[in-house]
Amino acid sequence: RVVVGTKVDQNHVNWVTAYNMLTGIRFTVSRTNAKMDRDLTDADFDAKHKFSFDMYVPEDFSFAGNELTPSAKYDFKFKDYAPWVFRHLRSIFGLDPADYLVSLTSKYILSELGSPGKSGSFFYFSRDYKYIIKTIHHGEHKFLRKILKNYYDHVQENPNTLLSQFYGLHRVKIPYGRKIHFVVMNNLFPPHRDIHRTFDLKGSTIGRDFKEEGLEENPRATLKDLNWLRRDQHLEFGPAKKKAFVEQMQRDVKLLQKLHIMDYSMLIGIHDLGKGNEENLRDKTLQVFQPGGEAGDAQPNMLTRTPSKLESARKAKELRQMIKTQKPVPMDQTATKMPDELEGQQKNNYFYVDDGGFRATHEDDTPGEEIYYLGIIDCLTHYNLIKRIEHRWKGLTNEESQISAIPPERYGDRFLKFISSVTKTREAAEREKAEESAH
Ligand code: ATP
Ligand code: CA
Ligand code: CA
């Protein structure tokens, strides 16, 4: 999102890592794209290629938090996994190869969304906010490689899948540093529209409450199941859209159950068409940090830093200008037709067809007042991994550990049941309420 995250520039502690990630992606993706397309073989799913890079650091170069001798050479190693599979995946997801490279390899690098989850993963947005780089644990990495064929087949059979779209799997290693595994995936949220409320839903109530005190100060907080229920929120899809949505979710969850995956969630960003798009410029609650500090002044925890208000406003304006100079984006009324003006955006997926999202509908299937940007995220947690982690947590009472580590089959059923049950039109919700109070 426009105002979320910290720009990763030369003064950022993770600049080298981010730079190496992008350099590696640029090199490996171009390398594969340069070849003639061909069908996949079984070996493509296991393929891995290792590369060594020399990075030259100029004399006058310095950046925060790192003791770099000028003029030294910094080498890094880069590993590219299943490049042909991901090339095909990108094509299935409707990505333009050139566009992908441009987004991920601009000089003005990325912005970092700190570590929004508990897992310790880092998130980086491409400069145009279309893509997210998420660092993943070795276990998740191994698991993705293991299930890649299943994932690929599923995506091929389900062009409208709600699952996270994976575009690349790589590893970077700096000398004496640790190995960092990461995936490139779709940013569910659009660069050009404010998201007025964000929810991360699992269908569980345990620990699924975000403290709402002071929420105004943090309008981009990700709320959870209990907040959703308390607000009596719904995914307002009329009959046609609800059917499509629930059926796709069922197919996606079936795969996750089969692969013994759990702990995933439905990420939902709500854009309120009534509120429009100006909020984040007026947002008085943005945390401010002082840019222009000395190099070396970087805080060890960059996660607490957000861009200054001025910087954010400028960036937002820039981006909006950029979007304006592209063609205007019409809101498609029927929503089943593809908007043909949304350049570089998903055109393949039914759920991302309304300006990158999925618009609410009324009972008669006429368009509603909100656009939902949604998808199933964090789907690389294998059941065994969860159990192992919980075993380490000796402090947990039996009851608690049972609740959180419910088996994948039940996890999926509960997830489906919850999300389906909150998918209803405003009219239906009001009717149900009236009926309830009548009894
Ligand atoms: P944990 O395991 O503790 O849940 P995690 O590090 O695995 O955390 P995720 O659950 O994948 O992180 O994501 C954390 C948050 O990052 C989400 O709630 C959401 O706000 C944001 N996020 C993750 N994936 C996406 C995406 N594809 N598009 C937009 N935002 C995302
Ligand atoms: Ca999660
Ligand atoms: Ca996770």
Coordinates of C-alpha atoms and ligand atoms in Angstrom, one line a residue:
R1 CA 0.0 0.0 0.0
V2 CA 1.0 3.5 -0.7
V3 CA 1.8 4.6 2.7
V4 CA 2.6 1.4 4.4
G5 CA 6.2 0.2 4.9
T6 CA 9.6 1.6 4.9
K7 CA 11.5 2.4 1.8
V8 CA 14.5 0.1 1.6
D9 CA 17.2 2.4 0.3
Q10 CA 20.9 2.5 0.9
N11 CA 20.4 3.6 4.5
H12 CA 18.4 0.7 5.4
V13 CA 19.9 -2.2 7.3
N14 CA 18.4 -4.7 4.9
W15 CA 19.4 -2.9 1.8
V16 CA 22.1 -5.4 0.8
T17 CA 19.8 -8.3 1.2
A18 CA 17.0 -6.7 -0.7
Y19 CA 19.4 -5.6 -3.4
N20 CA 20.7 -9.2 -3.7
M21 CA 17.3 -10.6 -3.9
L22 CA 16.3 -8.3 -6.8
T23 CA 19.6 -8.8 -8.6
G24 CA 19.2 -12.6 -8.3
I25 CA 15.6 -12.5 -9.5
R26 CA 16.5 -10.3 -12.4
F27 CA 19.3 -12.6 -13.5
T28 CA 17.5 -15.9 -13.1
V29 CA 14.1 -14.8 -14.5
S30 CA 15.7 -13.2 -17.6
R31 CA 17.8 -16.3 -18.1
T32 CA 14.8 -18.5 -18.2
N33 CA 12.6 -16.1 -20.1
A34 CA 15.3 -15.9 -22.8
K35 CA 14.8 -19.5 -23.7
M36 CA 12.1 -20.9 -26.0
D37 CA 9.1 -22.0 -24.1
R38 CA 8.6 -25.7 -23.7
D39 CA 6.5 -28.2 -21.8
L40 CA 7.3 -29.0 -18.3
T41 CA 9.0 -32.3 -17.3
D42 CA 9.0 -34.0 -13.9
A43 CA 12.6 -32.9 -13.4
D44 CA 11.5 -29.2 -13.7
F45 CA 9.8 -29.5 -10.3
D46 CA 13.0 -30.6 -8.5
A47 CA 15.3 -28.3 -10.4
K48 CA 17.6 -25.9 -8.6
H49 CA 20.4 -23.8 -10.0
K50 CA 23.1 -22.0 -8.0
F51 CA 24.8 -18.8 -9.0
S52 CA 27.5 -16.7 -7.6
F53 CA 27.5 -12.9 -7.8
D54 CA 30.2 -10.4 -7.3
M55 CA 28.9 -7.1 -6.1
Y56 CA 31.1 -4.1 -6.4
V57 CA 30.7 -1.4 -3.8
P58 CA 31.9 2.0 -4.9
E59 CA 34.4 4.2 -2.9
D60 CA 31.9 6.7 -1.6
F61 CA 29.4 4.2 -0.6
S62 CA 28.2 3.6 2.9
F63 CA 25.1 2.5 4.6
A64 CA 23.6 2.2 7.9
G65 CA 24.3 -0.6 10.4
N66 CA 26.9 -2.3 8.2
E67 CA 30.6 -2.0 8.5
L68 CA 31.5 -2.0 4.8
T69 CA 35.0 -1.2 3.6
P70 CA 34.6 1.0 0.6
S71 CA 35.8 -0.5 -2.7
A72 CA 35.5 -4.0 -1.4
K73 CA 33.7 -6.6 -3.3
Y74 CA 30.7 -8.3 -1.8
D75 CA 29.8 -11.6 -3.2
F76 CA 26.6 -13.4 -2.7
K77 CA 25.1 -16.7 -3.7
F78 CA 21.7 -17.1 -5.2
K79 CA 19.7 -20.2 -5.8
D80 CA 16.8 -20.5 -8.1
Y81 CA 14.2 -23.2 -7.7
A82 CA 12.1 -24.8 -10.4
P83 CA 12.5 -21.8 -12.7
W84 CA 10.5 -23.4 -15.5
V85 CA 7.6 -24.3 -13.3
F86 CA 7.4 -20.7 -12.0
R87 CA 7.7 -19.3 -15.5
H88 CA 4.6 -21.4 -16.4
L89 CA 2.9 -20.4 -13.2
R90 CA 3.4 -16.7 -14.0
S91 CA 2.0 -17.3 -17.4
I92 CA -1.1 -19.1 -16.0
F93 CA -1.6 -16.2 -13.6
G94 CA -1.6 -13.9 -16.6
L95 CA 1.6 -12.0 -15.7
D96 CA 3.5 -10.2 -18.5
P97 CA 7.1 -11.3 -18.4
A98 CA 8.6 -7.9 -19.0
D99 CA 6.2 -6.3 -16.6
Y100 CA 7.3 -8.7 -13.9
L101 CA 10.9 -7.9 -14.3
V102 CA 10.4 -4.1 -14.4
S103 CA 8.3 -4.3 -11.2
L104 CA 10.9 -6.2 -9.3
T105 CA 14.1 -4.7 -10.5
S106 CA 13.7 -0.9 -10.4
K107 CA 16.6 0.9 -8.9
Y108 CA 14.4 2.5 -6.3
I109 CA 14.0 -0.7 -4.6
L110 CA 11.3 -2.0 -2.3
S111 CA 9.5 -1.1 0.8
E112 CA 9.6 -3.3 3.8
L113 CA 6.5 -4.1 5.8
G114 CA 8.5 -5.3 8.7
S115 CA 7.2 -8.5 10.2
P116 CA 3.5 -8.3 10.5
G117 CA 3.1 -11.9 11.6
K118 CA 4.5 -13.7 14.6
S119 CA 6.5 -16.0 12.4
G120 CA 9.4 -13.6 11.9
S121 CA 9.0 -13.4 8.2
F122 CA 9.9 -10.2 6.4
F123 CA 7.7 -8.7 3.7
Y124 CA 8.9 -6.5 0.9
F125 CA 6.7 -4.8 -1.7
S126 CA 7.9 -4.2 -5.2
R127 CA 8.0 -0.5 -5.9
D128 CA 4.7 -0.6 -7.7
Y129 CA 3.1 -2.6 -4.9
K130 CA 2.0 -5.4 -7.2
Y131 CA 4.3 -8.1 -5.8
I132 CA 5.3 -9.2 -2.3
I133 CA 8.5 -10.9 -1.4
K134 CA 8.0 -12.9 1.8
T135 CA 11.0 -14.5 3.5
I136 CA 10.0 -18.0 4.6
H137 CA 11.5 -20.6 6.9
H138 CA 13.5 -23.5 5.7
G139 CA 10.7 -25.8 6.6
E140 CA 8.2 -23.9 4.5
H141 CA 10.6 -23.8 1.7
K142 CA 11.1 -27.5 1.7
F143 CA 7.4 -28.0 1.9
L144 CA 6.6 -25.8 -1.0
R145 CA 9.1 -27.7 -3.2
K146 CA 7.5 -30.9 -2.1
I147 CA 4.0 -29.8 -3.0
L148 CA 4.9 -27.8 -6.0
K149 CA 3.4 -30.3 -8.5
N150 CA 0.1 -30.5 -6.6
Y151 CA 0.0 -26.7 -6.4
Y152 CA 0.8 -26.4 -10.1
D153 CA -1.9 -28.9 -11.1
H154 CA -4.4 -27.3 -8.9
V155 CA -3.8 -23.8 -10.3
Q156 CA -4.0 -25.1 -13.8
E157 CA -7.3 -26.7 -13.1
N158 CA -8.5 -23.7 -11.1
P159 CA -7.9 -20.5 -12.9
N160 CA -9.9 -18.7 -10.3
T161 CA -8.1 -20.1 -7.3
L162 CA -8.1 -17.9 -4.2
L163 CA -4.8 -19.4 -3.0
S164 CA -1.7 -17.2 -2.8
Q165 CA -0.1 -17.0 -6.2
F166 CA 3.5 -18.0 -6.1
Y167 CA 5.7 -16.5 -8.9
G168 CA 9.1 -17.5 -7.7
L169 CA 11.1 -19.4 -5.1
H170 CA 14.7 -18.4 -4.4
R171 CA 17.4 -18.4 -1.8
V172 CA 20.0 -15.8 -1.1
K173 CA 23.2 -16.1 0.9
I174 CA 25.7 -13.5 1.9
P175 CA 29.1 -14.7 3.0
Y176 CA 29.1 -15.5 6.7
G177 CA 25.4 -14.7 6.6
R178 CA 22.5 -17.1 6.9
K179 CA 20.5 -18.6 4.0
I180 CA 17.4 -16.6 3.3
H181 CA 14.6 -18.4 1.5
F182 CA 11.9 -16.3 -0.1
V183 CA 8.9 -16.4 -2.3
V184 CA 7.5 -13.8 -4.7
M185 CA 3.7 -13.7 -4.6
N186 CA 0.8 -11.5 -5.5
N187 CA -0.1 -8.5 -3.3
L188 CA -3.8 -8.9 -2.8
F189 CA -4.2 -5.2 -2.1
P190 CA -4.2 -2.7 -4.9
P191 CA -1.8 0.2 -5.2
H192 CA -4.4 2.6 -6.4
R193 CA -7.2 2.2 -3.9
D194 CA -7.4 2.8 -0.1
I195 CA -8.2 -0.2 1.9
H196 CA -10.4 1.1 4.7
R197 CA -10.4 -2.1 6.8
T198 CA -8.4 -5.2 6.8
F199 CA -9.3 -8.6 8.3
D200 CA -7.4 -11.9 8.6
L201 CA -10.0 -14.6 9.3
K202 CA -9.4 -18.2 10.3
G203 CA -12.7 -19.3 11.6
S204 CA -11.3 -19.7 15.1
T205 CA -12.0 -17.5 18.1
I206 CA -9.0 -18.4 20.3
G207 CA -6.6 -15.5 20.2
R208 CA -8.5 -14.0 17.3
D209 CA -9.2 -10.6 18.8
F210 CA -7.3 -7.5 17.9
K211 CA -7.4 -4.9 20.7
E212 CA -9.5 -2.2 19.2
E213 CA -8.6 0.6 21.6
G214 CA -6.8 3.2 19.8
L215 CA -7.7 1.7 16.4
E216 CA -8.2 5.2 15.0
E217 CA -4.5 5.6 15.5
N218 CA -3.8 2.5 13.5
P219 CA -6.3 2.4 10.7
R220 CA -4.4 -0.2 8.8
A221 CA -4.4 -2.7 11.6
T222 CA -5.3 -6.2 10.6
L223 CA -8.4 -7.2 12.5
K224 CA -9.4 -10.7 13.3
D225 CA -12.4 -13.1 13.6
L226 CA -13.8 -11.7 16.8
N227 CA -13.6 -8.1 15.6
W228 CA -15.4 -9.2 12.4
L229 CA -18.2 -10.8 14.4
R230 CA -18.5 -8.0 16.8
R231 CA -18.9 -5.5 13.9
D232 CA -21.5 -7.8 12.4
Q233 CA -19.5 -7.7 9.2
H234 CA -20.3 -9.7 6.1
L235 CA -18.9 -10.5 2.7
E236 CA -21.8 -9.1 0.8
F237 CA -22.2 -11.3 -2.2
G238 CA -25.5 -11.9 -3.9
P239 CA -26.5 -15.4 -5.0
A240 CA -24.3 -15.7 -8.1
K241 CA -21.1 -14.4 -6.5
K242 CA -21.6 -16.3 -3.3
K243 CA -22.0 -19.5 -5.2
A244 CA -18.8 -18.9 -7.2
F245 CA -16.9 -17.8 -4.2
V246 CA -17.9 -20.6 -1.9
E247 CA -17.3 -23.3 -4.5
Q248 CA -13.9 -22.0 -5.3
M249 CA -13.0 -21.8 -1.6
Q250 CA -14.2 -25.4 -1.2
R251 CA -11.9 -26.6 -4.0
D252 CA -9.0 -24.7 -2.6
V253 CA -9.5 -25.9 0.9
K254 CA -9.8 -29.4 -0.3
L255 CA -6.3 -29.2 -1.7
L256 CA -5.0 -27.7 1.6
Q257 CA -6.6 -30.5 3.5
K258 CA -5.2 -33.1 1.2
L259 CA -1.7 -31.7 1.7
H260 CA -2.1 -31.5 5.5
I261 CA -1.8 -27.7 5.5
M262 CA -3.3 -25.5 8.2
D263 CA -3.1 -22.2 9.9
Y264 CA -3.9 -20.3 6.7
S265 CA -6.4 -17.5 6.7
M266 CA -8.7 -15.5 4.4
L267 CA -7.2 -12.0 4.1
I268 CA -9.8 -9.5 3.3
G269 CA -9.3 -5.8 2.5
I270 CA -12.4 -3.7 2.2
H271 CA -12.6 -0.7 0.0
D272 CA -15.6 1.4 0.7
L273 CA -16.7 3.1 -2.5
G274 CA -18.6 5.7 -0.6
K275 CA -15.5 6.8 1.2
G276 CA -13.4 6.8 -1.9
N277 CA -9.8 7.2 -2.1
E278 CA -8.6 10.3 -0.2
E279 CA -8.3 9.0 3.3
N280 CA -4.7 8.0 3.4
L281 CA -3.6 11.5 2.4
R282 CA -5.5 13.1 5.2
D283 CA -4.5 10.4 7.6
K284 CA -3.3 12.3 10.6
T285 CA -2.3 9.1 12.4
L286 CA 0.7 8.0 10.3
Q287 CA 3.6 7.4 12.5
V288 CA 6.4 9.7 11.8
F289 CA 10.0 9.0 11.9
Q290 CA 12.8 11.5 11.2
P291 CA 14.5 10.7 8.0
G292 CA 17.8 12.1 7.2
G293 CA 19.5 10.7 10.3
E294 CA 23.1 9.8 10.1
A295 CA 24.1 6.7 8.3
G296 CA 24.7 4.2 11.0
D297 CA 21.8 5.7 12.9
A298 CA 19.4 3.0 11.8
Q299 CA 17.4 1.4 14.4
P300 CA 18.0 -2.3 14.8
N301 CA 14.3 -2.9 14.5
M302 CA 13.2 -1.2 11.2
L303 CA 9.8 -2.6 11.7
T304 CA 8.6 0.3 13.8
R305 CA 9.6 2.8 11.2
T306 CA 7.1 4.1 8.7
P307 CA 7.8 6.9 6.2
S308 CA 7.3 10.4 7.3
K309 CA 4.0 12.0 6.5
L310 CA 5.5 14.2 3.9
E311 CA 7.4 11.4 2.2
S312 CA 4.3 9.2 2.2
A313 CA 2.1 12.0 0.8
R314 CA 4.6 12.6 -1.9
K315 CA 4.9 9.0 -2.7
A316 CA 1.1 8.6 -2.8
K317 CA 0.8 11.6 -5.0
E318 CA 3.4 10.3 -7.3
L319 CA 1.8 6.9 -7.5
R320 CA -1.6 8.3 -8.1
Q321 CA -0.3 10.5 -10.8
M322 CA 1.3 7.5 -12.4
I323 CA -2.0 5.7 -12.2
K324 CA -3.9 8.7 -13.6
T325 CA -1.6 9.0 -16.6
Q326 CA -2.4 5.4 -17.4
K327 CA -5.9 4.8 -18.6
P328 CA -8.8 5.4 -16.3
V329 CA -10.1 2.3 -14.7
P330 CA -13.8 1.8 -15.3
M331 CA -15.8 -0.1 -12.7
D332 CA -17.4 -2.9 -14.5
Q333 CA -21.1 -3.0 -13.6
T334 CA -21.8 -6.6 -14.5
A335 CA -18.6 -7.8 -12.9
T336 CA -18.6 -11.0 -14.9
K337 CA -17.1 -9.1 -17.8
M338 CA -13.3 -8.5 -17.7
P339 CA -12.4 -4.8 -17.4
D340 CA -10.1 -4.4 -20.4
E341 CA -8.5 -1.2 -19.2
L342 CA -6.8 -2.5 -16.1
E343 CA -3.3 -2.8 -17.4
G344 CA -0.8 -5.1 -15.9
Q345 CA -3.5 -6.3 -13.5
Q346 CA -5.0 -9.7 -13.2
K347 CA -7.4 -10.4 -16.0
N348 CA -7.6 -14.2 -15.6
N349 CA -9.1 -14.5 -12.2
Y350 CA -12.8 -14.0 -11.6
F351 CA -12.2 -12.8 -8.1
Y352 CA -9.8 -10.0 -9.1
V353 CA -11.8 -8.7 -12.0
D354 CA -13.4 -5.7 -10.4
D355 CA -10.5 -3.3 -10.4
G356 CA -8.3 -5.9 -8.9
G357 CA -10.9 -7.1 -6.4
F358 CA -14.3 -8.6 -6.2
R359 CA -17.2 -6.2 -5.8
A360 CA -20.1 -6.6 -3.4
T361 CA -23.5 -7.4 -4.9
H362 CA -27.1 -7.2 -3.7
E363 CA -29.6 -9.9 -3.7
D364 CA -30.6 -9.2 -7.3
D365 CA -26.9 -9.3 -8.2
T366 CA -26.7 -5.5 -8.8
P367 CA -23.4 -4.0 -7.6
G368 CA -22.9 -3.0 -4.0
E369 CA -20.9 -0.4 -2.2
E370 CA -17.7 -2.2 -1.4
I371 CA -14.9 -3.9 -3.2
Y372 CA -13.3 -6.8 -1.4
Y373 CA -9.7 -7.7 -2.0
L374 CA -9.3 -11.2 -0.8
G375 CA -7.4 -14.4 -0.9
I376 CA -6.2 -17.4 1.1
I377 CA -2.8 -16.6 2.5
D378 CA -0.1 -18.2 4.6
C379 CA -0.7 -21.6 3.2
L380 CA 2.7 -23.2 3.7
T381 CA 2.3 -24.5 7.2
H382 CA 2.4 -28.3 7.3
Y383 CA 0.6 -29.9 10.2
N384 CA 3.7 -31.7 11.4
L385 CA 5.5 -28.4 11.7
I386 CA 2.8 -27.0 13.9
K387 CA 2.9 -30.0 16.2
R388 CA 6.6 -29.8 16.5
I389 CA 6.5 -26.1 17.4
E390 CA 3.9 -26.8 20.0
H391 CA 5.8 -29.6 21.6
R392 CA 8.6 -27.1 22.2
W393 CA 6.1 -24.9 24.0
K394 CA 6.0 -26.8 27.2
G395 CA 4.2 -23.9 28.8
L396 CA 1.1 -24.6 26.9
T397 CA -1.7 -26.5 28.7
N398 CA -3.1 -29.5 27.1
E399 CA -6.4 -27.9 26.3
E400 CA -4.8 -25.0 24.6
S401 CA -2.5 -27.1 22.4
Q402 CA -5.4 -29.2 21.4
I403 CA -7.4 -26.1 20.3
S404 CA -4.6 -24.5 18.2
A405 CA -3.3 -27.7 16.6
I406 CA -6.5 -29.1 15.3
P407 CA -5.9 -31.5 12.4
P408 CA -5.9 -30.1 8.9
E409 CA -9.2 -31.8 8.0
R410 CA -11.0 -30.1 10.9
Y411 CA -9.2 -26.9 10.4
G412 CA -10.4 -26.7 6.8
D413 CA -14.0 -27.6 7.6
R414 CA -14.1 -24.9 10.3
F415 CA -12.5 -22.4 8.0
L416 CA -15.0 -23.1 5.2
K417 CA -18.0 -23.1 7.6
F418 CA -17.0 -19.8 9.0
I419 CA -16.3 -17.9 5.8
S420 CA -19.4 -19.3 4.1
S421 CA -21.5 -18.3 7.0
V422 CA -20.4 -14.7 6.9
T423 CA -21.0 -14.5 3.2
K424 CA -24.4 -13.0 2.8
T425 CA -26.0 -9.8 1.4
R426 CA -26.9 -6.9 3.6
E427 CA -30.6 -7.6 2.9
A428 CA -30.2 -11.2 4.0
A429 CA -28.4 -10.2 7.2
E430 CA -31.0 -7.6 8.1
R431 CA -33.8 -10.1 7.5
E432 CA -32.2 -12.7 9.7
K433 CA -31.8 -10.1 12.4
A434 CA -35.4 -9.1 12.2
E435 CA -36.5 -12.8 12.4
E436 CA -34.3 -13.4 15.4
S437 CA -35.7 -10.5 17.3
A438 CA -39.2 -11.5 16.4
H439 CA -38.7 -14.8 18.2
Ligands
ATP1 P1 2.0 -15.8 11.1 O1 2.5 -17.2 10.8 O2 2.3 -15.4 12.5 O3 0.5 -15.7 10.9 P2 3.4 -14.8 8.8 O4 4.7 -14.2 8.9 O5 3.3 -16.2 8.2 O6 2.6 -14.7 10.2 P3 1.2 -14.0 7.0 O7 0.1 -14.6 7.9 O8 1.5 -14.7 5.7 O9 2.5 -13.8 7.9 O10 0.9 -12.5 6.7 C1 0.8 -11.6 7.7 C2 0.1 -10.3 7.3 O11 0.8 -9.8 6.1 C3 -1.3 -10.5 6.8 O12 -2.2 -10.5 7.8 C4 -1.5 -9.4 5.8 O13 -1.7 -8.2 6.5 C5 -0.1 -9.2 5.2 N1 -0.1 -10.1 3.9 C6 0.4 -11.3 3.8 N2 0.2 -11.8 2.6 C7 -0.3 -10.8 1.9 C8 -0.7 -10.7 0.5 N3 -0.6 -11.7 -0.4 N4 -1.2 -9.5 0.1 C9 -1.4 -8.5 1.0 N5 -1.1 -8.6 2.3 C10 -0.5 -9.7 2.7
CA2 CA -0.9 -16.0 9.2
CA3 CA 2.8 -18.3 8.8

